[in-house]
Amino acid sequence: FERVAKEAPIATLAPIDLSLVAWSLAKVSQGEQDFYDQVADAIVAKHEAWKYSDTRNIATLLYSLALAEQAVSHQSAFHELAMAVCQRTKEFSVQGLTNAVWAYSTACYIEERWFNIVGKEVVQRRDDEFEPLDVANTLWAFAAVLHHDSNVISRLTSLGKVMMSELSAQNLAITAWSLAALETRDVSFFKQAADPFVLRLQ
């Protein structure tokens, strides 16, 4: 990983390679500041690419910058990617949208427009597009910055009830915390979640 961080030709990497290299090093907490400076510069330089690049590359780079705690120090790059999400929301998978709002919250960005655009798209997606982690992490993202969107909360809580048997103890804990943080007292959800949560802890 050290050799990749120091020797990879970051500026000339294609978007998919840039996103995979950034994600790999962020996941293992590797990469000096110079590496992330180069990644951020490459993101800004590839401005036109984000209009057509695979949306997974955009979501992965947002996630990577947030995970590596590089989003605030590289605002231009982070904003470049966030704007691409806003402009191409319908092209993103639910997982991609989840990764985007997770990155916003993890980096402590509270731009209402970003959350509103993703939230509007989330409530329009089919049930079968969601995985349990999408439900938990999207709720967490909105709760972490106290962005109260009643439509998003209602949609995800309803999905949580439908997916109750698939939610892990961690998913249930994250969802419960998120609802509490958003002051959403959905008695039926908490009642339905109580037994599964206890069973998963045994």
XYZ file of N, CA and C in Angstrom:
606
model
N 0.823 -1.210 0.000
C 0.000 0.000 0.000
C 0.859 1.264 0.000
N 1.980 1.215 0.703
C 2.850 2.385 0.732
C 3.372 2.707 -0.664
N 3.743 1.669 -1.408
C 4.246 1.892 -2.765
C 3.163 2.470 -3.665
N 1.921 1.968 -3.512
C 0.817 2.483 -4.321
C 0.613 3.961 -4.025
N 0.600 4.294 -2.735
C 0.366 5.684 -2.334
C 1.453 6.617 -2.854
N 2.696 6.115 -2.879
C 3.816 6.969 -3.261
C 4.103 6.976 -4.760
N 3.801 5.855 -5.426
C 4.237 5.720 -6.814
C 3.126 5.729 -7.864
N 1.884 5.528 -7.455
C 0.789 5.497 -8.435
C 0.664 6.852 -9.135
N 0.481 6.846 -10.443
C 0.345 8.110 -11.195
C -1.073 8.674 -11.025
N -1.345 9.175 -9.835
C -2.699 9.585 -9.464
C -3.341 10.515 -10.491
N -2.611 11.492 -10.947
C -3.171 12.510 -11.852
C -3.688 11.921 -13.160
N -3.113 10.814 -13.598
C -3.495 10.254 -14.901
C -4.406 9.029 -14.799
N -4.778 8.649 -13.593
C -5.643 7.482 -13.437
C -7.046 7.756 -13.971
N -7.648 6.738 -14.557
C -9.048 6.844 -14.987
C -9.915 6.924 -13.742
N -11.128 7.492 -13.844
C -11.993 7.615 -12.673
C -12.182 6.329 -11.876
N -12.367 5.200 -12.553
C -12.574 3.951 -11.824
C -11.326 3.558 -11.033
N -10.147 3.749 -11.619
C -8.907 3.404 -10.927
C -8.638 4.377 -9.782
N -8.933 5.641 -10.003
C -8.767 6.641 -8.954
C -9.643 6.302 -7.750
N -10.899 5.938 -8.026
C -11.819 5.632 -6.931
C -11.397 4.372 -6.174
N -10.927 3.362 -6.889
C -10.530 2.112 -6.242
C -9.258 2.269 -5.418
N -8.312 3.040 -5.920
C -7.081 3.281 -5.168
C -7.388 4.084 -3.902
N -8.202 5.135 -4.047
C -8.557 5.958 -2.886
C -9.315 5.139 -1.850
N -10.258 4.327 -2.306
C -11.052 3.496 -1.389
C -10.164 2.493 -0.663
N -9.277 1.850 -1.395
C -8.410 0.827 -0.798
C -7.539 1.406 0.316
N -6.947 2.559 0.063
C -6.078 3.139 1.074
C -6.862 3.729 2.241
N -8.026 4.274 1.944
C -8.847 4.816 3.028
C -9.330 3.700 3.957
N -9.684 2.553 3.376
C -10.197 1.424 4.173
C -9.156 0.874 5.136
N -7.906 0.929 4.754
C -6.849 0.394 5.630
C -6.069 1.520 6.321
N -6.646 2.707 6.295
C -6.046 3.874 6.974
C -4.606 4.122 6.548
N -4.371 4.032 5.244
C -3.043 4.271 4.693
C -3.076 5.518 3.801
N -1.902 5.983 3.438
C -1.815 7.134 2.543
C -1.448 8.394 3.304
N -0.345 9.009 2.917
C 0.077 10.259 3.539
C -0.772 11.406 2.995
N -0.602 12.568 3.579
C -1.369 13.730 3.150
C -1.151 14.032 1.681
N 0.082 13.850 1.230
C 0.392 14.125 -0.171
C -0.444 13.258 -1.114
N -0.691 12.013 -0.713
C -1.506 11.112 -1.536
C -2.912 11.676 -1.700
N -3.536 12.075 -0.599
C -4.901 12.599 -0.673
C -4.957 13.962 -1.347
N -3.881 14.728 -1.237
C -3.803 15.999 -1.966
C -3.849 15.727 -3.472
N -3.127 14.703 -3.890
C -3.108 14.342 -5.311
C -4.470 13.817 -5.771
N -5.114 13.017 -4.918
C -6.450 12.497 -5.256
C -7.427 13.654 -5.422
N -7.393 14.584 -4.491
C -8.299 15.735 -4.551
C -8.037 16.581 -5.800
N -6.785 16.804 -6.099
C -6.439 17.577 -7.298
C -6.939 16.874 -8.561
N -6.821 15.537 -8.580
C -7.273 14.764 -9.743
C -8.787 14.846 -9.886
N -9.500 14.824 -8.766
C -10.967 14.922 -8.799
C -11.392 16.256 -9.425
N -10.764 17.327 -8.980
C -11.096 18.654 -9.510
C -10.728 18.755 -10.986
N -9.587 18.198 -11.336
C -9.130 18.259 -12.731
C -10.029 17.470 -13.666
N -10.687 16.446 -13.130
C -11.561 15.602 -13.952
C -13.010 16.114 -13.931
N -13.181 17.394 -13.760
C -14.515 18.007 -13.676
C -15.499 17.462 -14.712
N -15.089 17.409 -15.955
C -15.982 16.952 -17.022
C -16.321 15.473 -16.904
N -15.401 14.695 -16.365
C -15.602 13.242 -16.267
C -16.777 12.887 -15.375
N -17.054 13.699 -14.363
C -18.125 13.363 -13.421
C -19.505 13.550 -14.033
N -19.558 14.069 -15.249
C -20.835 14.211 -15.941
C -21.269 12.899 -16.601
N -20.304 11.993 -16.785
C -20.630 10.737 -17.474
C -20.008 9.492 -16.843
N -19.064 9.672 -15.936
C -18.408 8.529 -15.311
C -19.419 7.674 -14.550
N -19.139 6.388 -14.423
C -19.985 5.478 -13.653
C -20.234 6.089 -12.274
N -21.480 6.146 -11.870
C -21.821 6.794 -10.596
C -21.177 6.100 -9.402
N -20.814 4.827 -9.557
C -20.147 4.133 -8.455
C -18.799 4.770 -8.142
N -18.143 5.316 -9.153
C -16.863 5.984 -8.926
C -17.054 7.243 -8.075
N -18.122 7.969 -8.348
C -18.416 9.198 -7.603
C -18.723 8.881 -6.147
N -19.611 7.909 -5.929
C -19.985 7.534 -4.566
C -18.791 6.990 -3.791
N -17.962 6.206 -4.461
C -16.795 5.619 -3.804
C -15.786 6.686 -3.396
N -15.591 7.685 -4.233
C -14.658 8.757 -3.892
C -15.185 9.620 -2.748
N -16.476 9.897 -2.740
C -17.068 10.632 -1.620
C -16.853 9.865 -0.325
N -17.163 8.578 -0.375
C -17.008 7.713 0.791
C -15.555 7.705 1.264
N -14.631 7.601 0.321
C -13.210 7.508 0.660
C -12.688 8.787 1.311
N -13.058 9.934 0.760
C -12.615 11.206 1.339
C -13.159 11.390 2.749
N -14.403 11.004 2.950
C -15.001 11.132 4.282
C -14.358 10.161 5.260
N -14.176 8.916 4.828
C -13.592 7.897 5.696
C -12.165 8.259 6.109
N -11.411 8.833 5.203
C -10.024 9.208 5.483
C -9.911 10.575 6.149
N -11.051 11.176 6.478
C -11.104 12.495 7.116
C -10.391 13.552 6.271
N -10.668 13.490 4.967
C -10.036 14.411 4.025
C -11.051 15.315 3.325
N -12.320 15.171 3.677
C -13.363 15.924 2.976
C -13.302 17.422 3.263
N -13.108 17.779 4.515
C -13.099 19.197 4.894
C -11.862 19.903 4.358
N -10.724 19.231 4.417
C -9.480 19.853 3.938
C -9.410 19.902 2.413
N -10.335 19.178 1.764
C -10.383 19.204 0.291
C -11.814 19.516 -0.161
N -12.287 20.661 0.262
C -13.673 21.041 -0.011
C -13.992 21.107 -1.495
N -13.073 21.613 -2.295
C -13.347 21.747 -3.732
C -13.631 20.392 -4.363
N -12.833 19.382 -4.007
C -13.022 18.038 -4.553
C -14.322 17.429 -4.048
N -14.580 17.580 -2.762
C -15.793 17.003 -2.173
C -17.038 17.649 -2.781
N -17.004 18.950 -2.935
C -18.140 19.662 -3.533
C -18.327 19.268 -4.995
N -17.242 19.065 -5.696
C -17.313 18.640 -7.096
C -18.098 17.336 -7.209
N -17.796 16.404 -6.334
C -18.476 15.105 -6.359
C -19.932 15.224 -5.880
N -20.149 16.026 -4.855
C -21.510 16.197 -4.336
C -22.420 16.831 -5.394
N -21.876 17.757 -6.151
C -22.655 18.371 -7.215
C -23.005 17.352 -8.301
N -22.098 16.421 -8.544
C -22.370 15.368 -9.529
C -23.518 14.483 -9.049
N -23.561 14.229 -7.755
C -24.676 13.452 -7.191
C -25.985 14.209 -7.395
N -25.972 15.501 -7.109
C -27.183 16.312 -7.260
C -27.690 16.322 -8.704
N -26.762 16.355 -9.647
C -27.134 16.450 -11.060
C -27.526 15.119 -11.678
N -27.066 14.001 -11.067
C -27.289 12.692 -11.674
C -27.947 11.700 -10.710
N -28.706 12.218 -9.775
C -29.264 11.391 -8.701
C -29.976 10.141 -9.195
N -30.760 10.274 -10.246
C -31.547 9.143 -10.734
C -30.688 8.011 -11.301
N -29.446 8.324 -11.625
C -28.550 7.299 -12.173
C -27.881 6.462 -11.082
N -27.960 6.919 -9.840
C -27.303 6.222 -8.736
C -28.142 5.065 -8.234
N -27.478 4.006 -7.818
C -28.162 2.911 -7.132
C -28.497 3.404 -5.726
N -29.350 2.681 -5.020
C -29.659 3.059 -3.645
C -28.392 2.994 -2.798
N -27.565 1.996 -3.031
C -26.309 1.897 -2.290
C -25.429 3.125 -2.541
N -25.404 3.599 -3.786
C -24.633 4.785 -4.108
C -25.156 6.019 -3.397
N -26.467 6.152 -3.361
C -27.084 7.273 -2.648
C -26.788 7.192 -1.153
N -26.843 5.970 -0.617
C -26.533 5.759 0.796
C -25.103 6.173 1.095
N -24.166 5.746 0.244
C -22.762 6.100 0.450
C -22.549 7.608 0.375
N -23.301 8.254 -0.501
C -23.160 9.709 -0.644
C -23.602 10.436 0.624
N -24.806 10.140 1.117
C -25.271 10.857 2.315
C -24.479 10.441 3.548
N -24.004 9.180 3.574
C -23.134 8.755 4.677
C -21.876 9.616 4.682
N -21.328 9.854 3.500
C -20.119 10.679 3.390
C -20.398 12.110 3.829
N -21.532 12.672 3.409
C -21.874 14.038 3.813
C -21.879 14.157 5.337
N -22.577 13.229 5.982
C -22.718 13.303 7.437
C -21.409 13.015 8.156
N -20.681 12.023 7.676
C -19.409 11.681 8.303
C -18.446 12.856 8.245
N -18.504 13.606 7.167
C -17.645 14.781 7.003
C -18.271 16.039 7.613
N -19.445 15.875 8.227
C -20.148 16.978 8.903
C -20.589 18.099 7.963
N -20.946 17.719 6.747
C -21.542 18.687 5.826
C -23.055 18.650 6.023
N -23.657 19.808 6.170
C -25.090 19.857 6.460
C -25.878 20.622 5.394
N -25.323 20.699 4.186
C -26.009 21.405 3.109
C -27.386 20.787 2.859
N -28.432 21.540 3.128
C -29.796 21.017 3.002
C -30.090 20.527 1.584
N -29.599 21.249 0.596
C -29.888 20.885 -0.798
C -29.395 19.475 -1.100
N -28.207 19.141 -0.627
C -27.660 17.817 -0.885
C -28.560 16.731 -0.322
N -28.990 16.914 0.920
C -29.840 15.920 1.578
C -31.238 15.890 0.964
N -31.754 17.056 0.629
C -33.102 17.116 0.053
C -33.182 16.389 -1.285
N -32.160 16.573 -2.113
C -32.160 15.941 -3.436
C -32.065 14.425 -3.311
N -31.171 13.948 -2.461
C -31.047 12.504 -2.269
C -32.306 11.955 -1.611
N -32.825 12.674 -0.616
C -34.028 12.229 0.070
C -35.212 12.088 -0.867
N -35.371 13.038 -1.760
C -36.470 12.985 -2.730
C -36.362 11.754 -3.610
N -35.143 11.388 -3.958
C -34.929 10.208 -4.802
C -35.149 8.914 -4.019
N -34.693 8.897 -2.795
C -34.820 7.697 -1.951
C -36.275 7.272 -1.790
N -37.160 8.234 -1.564
C -38.564 7.878 -1.323
C -39.253 7.364 -2.584
N -38.639 7.579 -3.743
C -39.239 7.137 -4.998
C -38.765 5.749 -5.429
N -37.746 5.230 -4.758
C -37.186 3.944 -5.171
C -38.037 2.769 -4.712
N -37.958 1.672 -5.480
C -38.718 0.463 -5.161
C -38.143 -0.217 -3.916
N -38.990 -0.961 -3.221
C -38.555 -1.677 -2.027
C -37.392 -2.616 -2.316
N -37.449 -3.298 -3.459
C -36.432 -4.319 -3.748
C -35.069 -3.731 -4.124
N -34.971 -2.409 -4.164
C -33.678 -1.779 -4.429
C -32.870 -1.592 -3.146
N -33.521 -1.767 -2.007
C -32.875 -1.506 -0.719
C -32.342 -2.780 -0.074
N -31.166 -2.645 0.530
C -30.613 -3.661 1.404
C -30.783 -3.160 2.845
N -30.762 -4.051 3.833
C -30.901 -3.604 5.225
C -29.920 -2.503 5.616
N -28.670 -2.618 5.132
C -27.668 -1.613 5.478
C -28.001 -0.244 4.893
N -28.671 -0.228 3.737
C -29.077 1.040 3.140
C -30.078 1.758 4.044
N -31.008 0.992 4.579
C -32.022 1.570 5.468
C -31.365 2.166 6.706
N -30.524 1.374 7.365
C -29.888 1.827 8.601
C -28.941 3.010 8.365
N -28.089 2.901 7.347
C -27.084 3.947 7.130
C -27.663 5.250 6.592
N -28.727 5.154 5.789
C -29.355 6.390 5.299
C -30.060 7.116 6.435
N -30.751 6.358 7.278
C -31.382 6.976 8.454
C -30.317 7.617 9.341
N -29.215 6.887 9.533
C -28.137 7.431 10.369
C -27.608 8.738 9.788
N -27.420 8.772 8.476
C -26.862 9.963 7.832
C -27.746 11.187 8.070
N -29.052 11.009 7.940
C -29.969 12.126 8.174
C -29.997 12.511 9.657
N -29.933 11.494 10.529
C -29.990 11.769 11.969
C -28.710 12.413 12.481
N -27.572 12.010 11.938
C -26.284 12.505 12.436
C -26.143 14.014 12.303
N -26.792 14.586 11.290
C -26.742 16.040 11.118
C -28.100 16.679 11.427
N -28.986 15.859 12.026
C -30.323 16.313 12.423
C -31.093 16.938 11.263
N -31.014 16.278 10.114
C -31.775 16.728 8.953
C -33.102 15.969 8.964
N -34.140 16.642 9.396
C -35.434 15.985 9.588
C -36.285 16.072 8.321
N -36.363 14.956 7.620
C -37.181 14.861 6.412
C -38.236 13.798 6.691
N -39.445 14.217 6.967
C -40.490 13.280 7.382
C -40.777 12.205 6.340
N -40.666 12.549 5.063
C -40.925 11.566 4.003
C -39.861 10.469 3.988
N -38.616 10.875 4.143
C -37.514 9.905 4.171
C -37.630 9.015 5.406
N -37.883 9.635 6.541
C -37.983 8.880 7.791
C -39.113 7.862 7.712
N -40.265 8.293 7.221
C -41.413 7.400 7.098
C -41.132 6.249 6.144
N -40.520 6.564 5.010
C -40.215 5.545 4.004
C -39.242 4.505 4.548
N -38.174 4.962 5.182
C -37.154 4.043 5.673
C -37.631 3.257 6.886
N -38.434 3.886 7.726
C -38.974 3.169 8.878
C -39.919 2.064 8.425
N -40.732 2.359 7.430
C -41.637 1.343 6.878
C -40.845 0.186 6.284
N -39.763 0.510 5.573
C -38.913 -0.534 5.016
C -38.260 -1.353 6.118
N -37.874 -0.673 7.195
C -37.268 -1.368 8.322
C -38.208 -2.403 8.918
N -39.471 -2.074 8.980
C -40.462 -3.018 9.508
C -40.598 -4.222 8.587
N -40.603 -3.964 7.290
C -40.730 -5.051 6.312
C -39.495 -5.950 6.355
N -38.336 -5.348 6.569
C -37.062 -6.086 6.554
C -36.618 -6.552 7.936
N -37.465 -6.450 8.923
C -37.071 -6.690 10.307
C -36.276 -7.987 10.481
N -36.691 -9.046 9.823
C -36.015 -10.337 9.989
C -34.616 -10.341 9.374
N -34.333 -9.381 8.492
C -33.033 -9.312 7.818
C -32.066 -8.337 8.492
N -32.574 -7.509 9.389
C -31.733 -6.512 10.034
C -30.848 -7.151 11.097
N -29.555 -6.863 11.041
C -28.633 -7.365 12.060
C -28.830 -6.558 13.342
N -28.201 -7.005 14.419
C -28.286 -6.260 15.673
C -27.739 -4.852 15.489
N -26.657 -4.734 14.704
C -26.076 -3.417 14.446
C -27.029 -2.544 13.638
N -27.657 -3.125 12.607
C -28.641 -2.384 11.810
C -29.763 -1.877 12.697
N -30.255 -2.740 13.581
C -31.358 -2.370 14.473
C -30.929 -1.267 15.436
N -29.711 -1.385 15.967
C -29.218 -0.376 16.902
C -29.056 0.981 16.215
N -28.504 0.965 15.004
C -28.312 2.207 14.252
C -29.662 2.849 13.934
N -30.620 2.017 13.502
C -31.945 2.532 13.154
C -32.646 3.110 14.373
N -32.576 2.387 15.487
C -33.223 2.863 16.718
C -32.598 4.175 17.182
N -31.259 4.246 17.145
C -30.584 5.483 17.552
C -30.996 6.634 16.645
N -31.062 6.375 15.350
C -31.405 7.417 14.377
C -32.803 7.965 14.619
N -33.753 7.067 14.850
C -35.123 7.513 15.109
C -35.195 8.330 16.394
N -34.437 7.900 17.409
C -34.428 8.650 18.671
C -33.807 10.033 18.474
N -32.706 10.080 17.717
C -32.038 11.357 17.469
C -32.940 12.315 16.703
N -33.765 11.757 15.811
C -34.688 12.572 15.022
C -36.019 12.795 15.737
N -36.079 12.311 16.986
C -37.284 12.453 17.813
C -38.514 11.904 17.124
N -38.316 10.742 16.493
C -39.411 10.056 15.814
C -39.874 8.911 16.702
N -41.006 9.052 17.300
C -41.510 8.043 18.240
C -42.460 7.077 17.527
N -41.854 6.203 16.749
C -42.634 5.199 16.035
C -42.768 3.987 16.947
N -43.822 3.975 17.735
C -44.020 2.922 18.744
C -44.060 1.539 18.110
N -44.721 1.418 16.963
C -44.843 0.106 16.326
C -43.483 -0.426 15.888
N -42.583 0.463 15.428
C -41.255 0.009 15.018
C -40.483 -0.511 16.219
N -40.448 0.284 17.298
C -39.681 -0.120 18.473
C -40.237 -1.399 19.092
N -41.560 -1.532 19.088
C -42.178 -2.742 19.627
C -41.820 -3.948 18.779
N -41.860 -3.776 17.454
C -41.552 -4.870 16.537
C -40.062 -5.232 16.580
N -39.219 -4.253 16.880
C -37.770 -4.479 16.869
C -37.234 -5.069 18.165
N -37.984 -4.951 19.237
C -37.477 -5.365 20.557
C -37.043 -6.830 20.612
N -37.932 -7.736 20.248
C -37.605 -9.169 20.334
C -36.461 -9.561 19.395
N -36.502 -9.156 18.107
C -35.389 -9.503 17.218
C -34.039 -8.983 17.711
N -34.053 -7.777 18.303
C -32.798 -7.192 18.783
C -32.223 -8.026 19.918
N -33.082 -8.393 20.867
C -32.621 -9.207 22.003
C -32.114 -10.563 21.520
N -32.840 -11.180 20.595
C -32.431 -12.489 20.088
C -31.077 -12.438 19.391
N -30.813 -11.345 18.666
C -29.554 -11.241 17.946
C -28.370 -11.005 18.885
N -28.651 -10.574 20.079
C -27.580 -10.327 21.063
C -27.219 -11.592 21.835
N -28.055 -12.612 21.748
C -27.833 -13.847 22.501
C -26.825 -14.758 21.811
